[in-house]
Amino acid sequence: MSAKPKVGFYWCASCGGCEEAVVDLAEGVLDVVAAVDIVLWPVAMDFKRSDVEGMADKSMTVCFINGAVRTSEQEEMVRMLRKKAQFVISFGSCANSGGIPGLANQFSKETILKFVYEDCPGVDNSARTRPQTRMKDEGDRSLHLPVFRDMVRSLDQVIDVDYYLPGCPPTPKLIMGGVQALLSGKLPAKGTVLSPDVALCDECPRKDSKPTDLALTEFKRPHLAPIDPEKCILAQGFLCMGPATRSGCEALCVKGNMPCSGCFGPTSKVRDQGAKLVSCLAGSIAAKETPEIDKVLSGIPDPVGSFYRYGLPKSMLKRRIDN
Amino acid sequence: MKSASNGSGPKIGFYICHCGTNIAGTIDVEAVREHAAKLPGVAVSKGYKYMCSDPGQEMIAQDIRAQGLERLVVAACSPNLHEETFRKAAAKGGLNPFFFQMVNIREHASWVHEDKAAATQKAEDQVRAAIHRVRFHKALEKKRVPVHPDVMVVGGGIAGIHAALTAANAGKKVILVEREATIGGHMALFDKTFPTLDCSACILTPKMSAVKGHPNITLWAYSEVTKVEGYVGNFKVTVKRKPRYVKEDLCVGCDACIDACVFKEAKFPDEFNQGLSKRKPVYLSFPQATPKVVTIDPKTCIQLKTGKCKMTCAAACDRKAIDFGQKEESKEVPVGAIILTTGFDAFDPKRHEYYGYGRYPNVYSALEVERLVNASGPTGGDVVLRDGRRPEAIGIIHCVGSRDEHTNKWCSRVCCMYSLKLAHLLKERTGAQVYNFYIDMRTPGKTFEEFYDRLLKEGVQFVRGRVAEVNDWAMTREEEGRLVIRVEDTLAGFVRRIPVDMVVLSQGLEARKDALDVRRIFNIGCGSDGFFQERHPKLAPVSTFADGIFIAGACQGPKDIPDTVAQAGAAAAEALALVDAGHVEMEPNTSRVVEEECSGCKSCVPLCPYSAITFDEAKKKASINEILCKGCGVCAAACPSGSIRQNLFEDDEIFGEIEGVLS
């Protein structure tokens, strides 16, 4: 029997980018593979549900779970993995706070299903057929589909989580840091986000160019105007989530001359990342009268998608409820 | 110690005040008490008729000691009234006073609702909020900050003079700032004062001289405050000293320059005499002007306007006091307390166009008549009309710009009495028939009613009714060439036309036209009428919502000289109490930057209304001066990374409160 720690990777509602991030460890992944036994990684190797069911409780040292939770199948799997693993790491924005799939919480389940199966251009479904969770096929065989829940949830809204790796996706450096902490047993307090607890401006190369008073007169979207590669992006009128976003990415987007979109989530002291930046920017707009303020704000046509791009389910807004 | 609480967390004591029937009359206090008793953490839940009374406070202190209470919640009145009381009760019991939360179920519930069940429900919601929040409270300490001992008085009318002298006599250094060229204010314009008919100058000018001669008073006339920074006990005031073009320390007010001015005749309206006489570009407002220093008016002086004058004035001054090169100066002074005594503006009777002021030369404002009857006035006290006639009949119209929906709604308090005074003086000087047109006679001061009686006996006529119009359209031979007052005599019950030769408009009192600007400079409030707002109309009548800034006299509302002087004394006493204590205690509800969490985004820096936040360029972090911080919370709300925390308003406390209301 191998004495190496057993490690699992699992994915829920996600794009696959987090899986790529593991591969992005490059040669580093070899160190990881040498140090551990990978006992579950559906994206790379063939595993069945029964394989997981067969594992003894707590037999897995750590399970990295990415993706948000929307379906009953995802719920069952993460609950099972919670039992099997000593540590569960919530991996990436979707697992941490709902991520891009979490933006679906702006719409009710019915609105989503109706659009996808009836109203979406390109759909030809005159019978208005919707997927059923149970049905019999022509051969009278029982078919099952997972239940599509009312809302998207973050992983920690479903199971207990030990640590979080932030990012969309987490950077190789942070992943290695997390893995090494686990392997060495030098663990921070439970619930810690494994990234510096200070906002992005702290490590932003353009920090010094941020003026004291932004006095913003307009908001621009990155495809509408060129971005000066030296100056503070927020000061140029592009919505940059940096001031309200946890650091640790080393300002990757800013170095690529794009504003921070907030994927690392808030610092530990903030409950609602979007509300915080809204509150902050409200004081940074030069206009003082309602019509001028409205004009400035018209530069942010999708406030939820801008301020809550990665964290709607975990925010205080959580989701839309249709009466 | 046995655990009496039914839950984990700190042991909470809850107390509900009946406030007599103020609260208990509308809210079922027993139901609220029972509701609170069942909440997690609540170990003691009690009600009492008057929680703020000594026995009430003692009960709290004893329970804290005997039951080992760790948090205190009192549901009673506004924290403005009794937060300090219960903080002290907590301290007396050995508890940090900030482990306390007050719930206002009086102003916020019992006084504003009639539905008892709903009010009780609301009180329970409020109480739950406080009980949820108080668990998160932290032990805090008030900070003691030393106080600068000097006092500034702004406005040199009788209020400012009295306040300055009172504080100076107590040994404090006082800076008295006056906008005009001389102190004295409105009182210096009057001949006599009601109801005693004291000579105004005789009682005022000794006080003006006392100001000038007082070793503790620095008098800055012809000066204005432009900026106030700092906070209670440690203000930094910027004063603009306007150029008089005369060296104040050299001029003795000998008038030689005035006599020598190239204008042989005075030809510019004399503001002090309400424009009833003329002055030269170089002038002294009145003989007792203090400081007794002439002033050169840059708007009319040829040298200052064109630079081409023979400057005979300068040549005439053997003390070489005239200095056309004088520049405006800006002085910055530290003071511990500020008393505002900026006075009032008289209502402009032109706004009441039906009374013909400005259209008929013989319609006078009351202030003009004050000068006209004054022995040192433009006519030496001889009442001669603008057309040179002596009036045989005079009408005094009360409430001009007072008690009027169209102008000012308030009663100006002094007009009835000064109208009686002017009636007496005019009758005495002219022997004319004098009519008073009044809505109601308001004579509620000491010996005021007796004065009214005296006037009735002197044969002054009183017509009860608001005057509709003053015109010169004669309908009878008797009315020809005279002014006609049309009025409904509400006692006689018919409309009258009363021909007179002179009309006196008893103008009301208003807030200064620039009261709103002054309010902003000193960061105090104004009421809807524009007068400065006192902190409490009964219990803090000379304090403002800005600690360390006091108000007295007519800037707070219309009032007569005795009330003004009384307020000025009160304001001086409040200022003395503040600076004499040597220190002030600062509320600990301030914000602070948690340095290791600050990303240096600077978002907070421009938002602080008190300029308490600076950006440390070396550390690349924001930093808050807790002494300057007033605890408004703007920075804490705006800090996008949650690195600014405000005492008593930390997220846990606020969310606890919200969860309490909603649970």
PDB file of N, CA and C in Angstrom, chain A residues 111-165:
ATOM      1  N   THR A 111     -37.444  30.731 -15.997  1.00  0.00           N
ATOM      2  CA  THR A 111     -37.000  31.635 -17.062  1.00  0.00           C
ATOM      3  C   THR A 111     -35.870  30.984 -17.861  1.00  0.00           C
ATOM      4  N   ILE A 112     -34.957  30.343 -17.146  1.00  0.00           N
ATOM      5  CA  ILE A 112     -33.820  29.708 -17.814  1.00  0.00           C
ATOM      6  C   ILE A 112     -34.297  28.558 -18.706  1.00  0.00           C
ATOM      7  N   LEU A 113     -35.118  27.674 -18.142  1.00  0.00           N
ATOM      8  CA  LEU A 113     -35.564  26.503 -18.903  1.00  0.00           C
ATOM      9  C   LEU A 113     -36.400  26.916 -20.109  1.00  0.00           C
ATOM     10  N   LYS A 114     -37.254  27.930 -19.890  1.00  0.00           N
ATOM     11  CA  LYS A 114     -38.118  28.374 -20.986  1.00  0.00           C
ATOM     12  C   LYS A 114     -37.264  28.937 -22.118  1.00  0.00           C
ATOM     13  N   PHE A 115     -36.252  29.714 -21.745  1.00  0.00           N
ATOM     14  CA  PHE A 115     -35.408  30.311 -22.777  1.00  0.00           C
ATOM     15  C   PHE A 115     -34.626  29.227 -23.519  1.00  0.00           C
ATOM     16  N   VAL A 116     -34.006  28.347 -22.758  1.00  0.00           N
ATOM     17  CA  VAL A 116     -33.095  27.376 -23.361  1.00  0.00           C
ATOM     18  C   VAL A 116     -33.862  26.357 -24.219  1.00  0.00           C
ATOM     19  N   TYR A 117     -35.052  25.945 -23.763  1.00  0.00           N
ATOM     20  CA  TYR A 117     -35.762  24.876 -24.487  1.00  0.00           C
ATOM     21  C   TYR A 117     -36.889  25.396 -25.369  1.00  0.00           C
ATOM     22  N   GLU A 118     -37.219  26.697 -25.290  1.00  0.00           N
ATOM     23  CA  GLU A 118     -38.329  27.186 -26.091  1.00  0.00           C
ATOM     24  C   GLU A 118     -37.984  28.444 -26.885  1.00  0.00           C
ATOM     25  N   ASP A 119     -37.473  29.473 -26.185  1.00  0.00           N
ATOM     26  CA  ASP A 119     -37.396  30.795 -26.813  1.00  0.00           C
ATOM     27  C   ASP A 119     -36.057  31.089 -27.481  1.00  0.00           C
ATOM     28  N   CYS A 120     -35.039  30.340 -27.147  1.00  0.00           N
ATOM     29  CA  CYS A 120     -33.704  30.652 -27.655  1.00  0.00           C
ATOM     30  C   CYS A 120     -33.707  30.553 -29.179  1.00  0.00           C
ATOM     31  N   PRO A 121     -33.181  31.589 -29.854  1.00  0.00           N
ATOM     32  CA  PRO A 121     -33.123  31.510 -31.315  1.00  0.00           C
ATOM     33  C   PRO A 121     -32.345  30.250 -31.709  1.00  0.00           C
ATOM     34  N   GLY A 122     -32.838  29.534 -32.672  1.00  0.00           N
ATOM     35  CA  GLY A 122     -32.161  28.313 -33.098  1.00  0.00           C
ATOM     36  C   GLY A 122     -32.770  27.059 -32.490  1.00  0.00           C
ATOM     37  N   VAL A 123     -33.641  27.245 -31.509  1.00  0.00           N
ATOM     38  CA  VAL A 123     -34.274  26.059 -30.923  1.00  0.00           C
ATOM     39  C   VAL A 123     -35.534  25.724 -31.731  1.00  0.00           C
ATOM     40  N   ASP A 124     -35.647  24.495 -32.126  1.00  0.00           N
ATOM     41  CA  ASP A 124     -36.853  24.049 -32.816  1.00  0.00           C
ATOM     42  C   ASP A 124     -37.502  23.001 -31.926  1.00  0.00           C
ATOM     43  N   ASN A 125     -38.455  23.460 -31.131  1.00  0.00           N
ATOM     44  CA  ASN A 125     -39.044  22.555 -30.128  1.00  0.00           C
ATOM     45  C   ASN A 125     -40.517  22.889 -30.015  1.00  0.00           C
ATOM     46  N   SER A 126     -41.274  22.648 -31.113  1.00  0.00           N
ATOM     47  CA  SER A 126     -42.678  23.052 -31.141  1.00  0.00           C
ATOM     48  C   SER A 126     -43.488  22.294 -30.102  1.00  0.00           C
ATOM     49  N   ALA A 127     -43.031  21.110 -29.708  1.00  0.00           N
ATOM     50  CA  ALA A 127     -43.764  20.335 -28.695  1.00  0.00           C
ATOM     51  C   ALA A 127     -43.464  20.839 -27.290  1.00  0.00           C
ATOM     52  N   ARG A 128     -42.550  21.838 -27.221  1.00  0.00           N
ATOM     53  CA  ARG A 128     -42.150  22.399 -25.927  1.00  0.00           C
ATOM     54  C   ARG A 128     -41.693  21.317 -24.944  1.00  0.00           C
ATOM     55  N   THR A 129     -40.954  20.393 -25.451  1.00  0.00           N
ATOM     56  CA  THR A 129     -40.456  19.312 -24.606  1.00  0.00           C
ATOM     57  C   THR A 129     -39.378  19.853 -23.675  1.00  0.00           C
ATOM     58  N   ARG A 130     -39.491  19.459 -22.432  1.00  0.00           N
ATOM     59  CA  ARG A 130     -38.468  19.836 -21.441  1.00  0.00           C
ATOM     60  C   ARG A 130     -37.834  18.558 -20.923  1.00  0.00           C
ATOM     61  N   PRO A 131     -36.586  18.612 -20.510  1.00  0.00           N
ATOM     62  CA  PRO A 131     -35.985  17.397 -19.956  1.00  0.00           C
ATOM     63  C   PRO A 131     -36.712  16.960 -18.688  1.00  0.00           C
ATOM     64  N   GLN A 132     -36.897  15.653 -18.550  1.00  0.00           N
ATOM     65  CA  GLN A 132     -37.561  15.100 -17.386  1.00  0.00           C
ATOM     66  C   GLN A 132     -36.519  14.387 -16.536  1.00  0.00           C
ATOM     67  N   THR A 133     -36.716  14.352 -15.239  1.00  0.00           N
ATOM     68  CA  THR A 133     -35.715  13.684 -14.404  1.00  0.00           C
ATOM     69  C   THR A 133     -35.841  12.154 -14.510  1.00  0.00           C
ATOM     70  N   ARG A 134     -37.049  11.673 -14.794  1.00  0.00           N
ATOM     71  CA  ARG A 134     -37.219  10.224 -14.956  1.00  0.00           C
ATOM     72  C   ARG A 134     -38.102   9.957 -16.163  1.00  0.00           C
ATOM     73  N   MET A 135     -37.697   8.994 -16.978  1.00  0.00           N
ATOM     74  CA  MET A 135     -38.574   8.596 -18.083  1.00  0.00           C
ATOM     75  C   MET A 135     -38.217   7.176 -18.534  1.00  0.00           C
ATOM     76  N   LYS A 136     -39.140   6.603 -19.282  1.00  0.00           N
ATOM     77  CA  LYS A 136     -38.898   5.255 -19.836  1.00  0.00           C
ATOM     78  C   LYS A 136     -38.614   5.431 -21.334  1.00  0.00           C
ATOM     79  N   ASP A 137     -37.637   4.742 -21.826  1.00  0.00           N
ATOM     80  CA  ASP A 137     -37.407   4.818 -23.267  1.00  0.00           C
ATOM     81  C   ASP A 137     -38.241   3.751 -23.973  1.00  0.00           C
ATOM     82  N   GLU A 138     -38.056   3.628 -25.317  1.00  0.00           N
ATOM     83  CA  GLU A 138     -38.875   2.679 -26.080  1.00  0.00           C
ATOM     84  C   GLU A 138     -38.701   1.267 -25.542  1.00  0.00           C
ATOM     85  N   GLY A 139     -37.554   0.975 -25.058  1.00  0.00           N
ATOM     86  CA  GLY A 139     -37.302  -0.363 -24.544  1.00  0.00           C
ATOM     87  C   GLY A 139     -37.722  -0.506 -23.088  1.00  0.00           C
ATOM     88  N   ASP A 140     -38.515   0.474 -22.584  1.00  0.00           N
ATOM     89  CA  ASP A 140     -39.019   0.454 -21.213  1.00  0.00           C
ATOM     90  C   ASP A 140     -37.897   0.468 -20.171  1.00  0.00           C
ATOM     91  N   ARG A 141     -36.793   1.072 -20.631  1.00  0.00           N
ATOM     92  CA  ARG A 141     -35.713   1.202 -19.662  1.00  0.00           C
ATOM     93  C   ARG A 141     -35.863   2.525 -18.910  1.00  0.00           C
ATOM     94  N   SER A 142     -35.567   2.539 -17.653  1.00  0.00           N
ATOM     95  CA  SER A 142     -35.651   3.759 -16.834  1.00  0.00           C
ATOM     96  C   SER A 142     -34.441   4.652 -17.093  1.00  0.00           C
ATOM     97  N   LEU A 143     -34.690   5.910 -17.409  1.00  0.00           N
ATOM     98  CA  LEU A 143     -33.610   6.866 -17.591  1.00  0.00           C
ATOM     99  C   LEU A 143     -33.712   7.940 -16.522  1.00  0.00           C
ATOM    100  N   HIS A 144     -32.592   8.358 -16.028  1.00  0.00           N
ATOM    101  CA  HIS A 144     -32.579   9.364 -14.964  1.00  0.00           C
ATOM    102  C   HIS A 144     -31.746  10.562 -15.384  1.00  0.00           C
ATOM    103  N   LEU A 145     -32.192  11.724 -15.049  1.00  0.00           N
ATOM    104  CA  LEU A 145     -31.387  12.930 -15.187  1.00  0.00           C
ATOM    105  C   LEU A 145     -31.350  13.612 -13.830  1.00  0.00           C
ATOM    106  N   PRO A 146     -30.235  14.282 -13.533  1.00  0.00           N
ATOM    107  CA  PRO A 146     -30.203  15.001 -12.249  1.00  0.00           C
ATOM    108  C   PRO A 146     -31.250  16.106 -12.227  1.00  0.00           C
ATOM    109  N   VAL A 147     -31.628  16.492 -11.022  1.00  0.00           N
ATOM    110  CA  VAL A 147     -32.587  17.605 -10.857  1.00  0.00           C
ATOM    111  C   VAL A 147     -31.835  18.930 -11.024  1.00  0.00           C
ATOM    112  N   PHE A 148     -32.458  19.838 -11.776  1.00  0.00           N
ATOM    113  CA  PHE A 148     -31.902  21.187 -11.964  1.00  0.00           C
ATOM    114  C   PHE A 148     -32.468  22.061 -10.847  1.00  0.00           C
ATOM    115  N   ARG A 149     -31.610  22.438  -9.922  1.00  0.00           N
ATOM    116  CA  ARG A 149     -32.103  23.138  -8.719  1.00  0.00           C
ATOM    117  C   ARG A 149     -32.524  24.574  -9.032  1.00  0.00           C
ATOM    118  N   ASP A 150     -33.170  25.215  -8.040  1.00  0.00           N
ATOM    119  CA  ASP A 150     -33.687  26.578  -8.228  1.00  0.00           C
ATOM    120  C   ASP A 150     -32.575  27.618  -8.376  1.00  0.00           C
ATOM    121  N   MET A 151     -31.409  27.316  -7.830  1.00  0.00           N
ATOM    122  CA  MET A 151     -30.359  28.335  -7.850  1.00  0.00           C
ATOM    123  C   MET A 151     -28.980  27.695  -7.904  1.00  0.00           C
ATOM    124  N   VAL A 152     -28.013  28.515  -8.289  1.00  0.00           N
ATOM    125  CA  VAL A 152     -26.617  28.086  -8.258  1.00  0.00           C
ATOM    126  C   VAL A 152     -26.077  28.384  -6.858  1.00  0.00           C
ATOM    127  N   ARG A 153     -25.311  27.442  -6.322  1.00  0.00           N
ATOM    128  CA  ARG A 153     -24.698  27.688  -5.011  1.00  0.00           C
ATOM    129  C   ARG A 153     -23.190  27.500  -5.083  1.00  0.00           C
ATOM    130  N   SER A 154     -22.528  28.183  -4.177  1.00  0.00           N
ATOM    131  CA  SER A 154     -21.093  27.955  -4.052  1.00  0.00           C
ATOM    132  C   SER A 154     -20.917  26.629  -3.321  1.00  0.00           C
ATOM    133  N   LEU A 155     -19.714  26.083  -3.396  1.00  0.00           N
ATOM    134  CA  LEU A 155     -19.460  24.781  -2.770  1.00  0.00           C
ATOM    135  C   LEU A 155     -19.740  24.824  -1.269  1.00  0.00           C
ATOM    136  N   ASP A 156     -19.325  25.937  -0.628  1.00  0.00           N
ATOM    137  CA  ASP A 156     -19.483  25.977   0.834  1.00  0.00           C
ATOM    138  C   ASP A 156     -20.930  26.255   1.247  1.00  0.00           C
ATOM    139  N   GLN A 157     -21.805  26.499   0.280  1.00  0.00           N
ATOM    140  CA  GLN A 157     -23.228  26.585   0.613  1.00  0.00           C
ATOM    141  C   GLN A 157     -23.864  25.191   0.600  1.00  0.00           C
ATOM    142  N   VAL A 158     -23.047  24.175   0.227  1.00  0.00           N
ATOM    143  CA  VAL A 158     -23.557  22.797   0.158  1.00  0.00           C
ATOM    144  C   VAL A 158     -22.825  21.899   1.151  1.00  0.00           C
ATOM    145  N   ILE A 159     -21.498  22.033   1.177  1.00  0.00           N
ATOM    146  CA  ILE A 159     -20.722  21.207   2.122  1.00  0.00           C
ATOM    147  C   ILE A 159     -19.716  22.096   2.871  1.00  0.00           C
ATOM    148  N   ASP A 160     -19.187  21.528   3.928  1.00  0.00           N
ATOM    149  CA  ASP A 160     -18.152  22.182   4.706  1.00  0.00           C
ATOM    150  C   ASP A 160     -16.857  22.224   3.889  1.00  0.00           C
ATOM    151  N   VAL A 161     -16.216  23.368   3.856  1.00  0.00           N
ATOM    152  CA  VAL A 161     -14.992  23.526   3.062  1.00  0.00           C
ATOM    153  C   VAL A 161     -13.844  23.892   3.996  1.00  0.00           C
ATOM    154  N   ASP A 162     -12.675  23.321   3.750  1.00  0.00           N
ATOM    155  CA  ASP A 162     -11.531  23.614   4.626  1.00  0.00           C
ATOM    156  C   ASP A 162     -10.733  24.827   4.167  1.00  0.00           C
ATOM    157  N   TYR A 163     -10.396  24.869   2.870  1.00  0.00           N
ATOM    158  CA  TYR A 163      -9.621  26.000   2.353  1.00  0.00           C
ATOM    159  C   TYR A 163     -10.141  26.393   0.985  1.00  0.00           C
ATOM    160  N   TYR A 164      -9.739  27.589   0.591  1.00  0.00           N
ATOM    161  CA  TYR A 164     -10.177  28.111  -0.702  1.00  0.00           C
ATOM    162  C   TYR A 164      -8.957  28.516  -1.512  1.00  0.00           C
ATOM    163  N   LEU A 165      -8.972  28.158  -2.793  1.00  0.00           N
ATOM    164  CA  LEU A 165      -7.979  28.699  -3.725  1.00  0.00           C
ATOM    165  C   LEU A 165      -8.737  29.624  -4.671  1.00  0.00           C
TER     166      LEU A 165
END
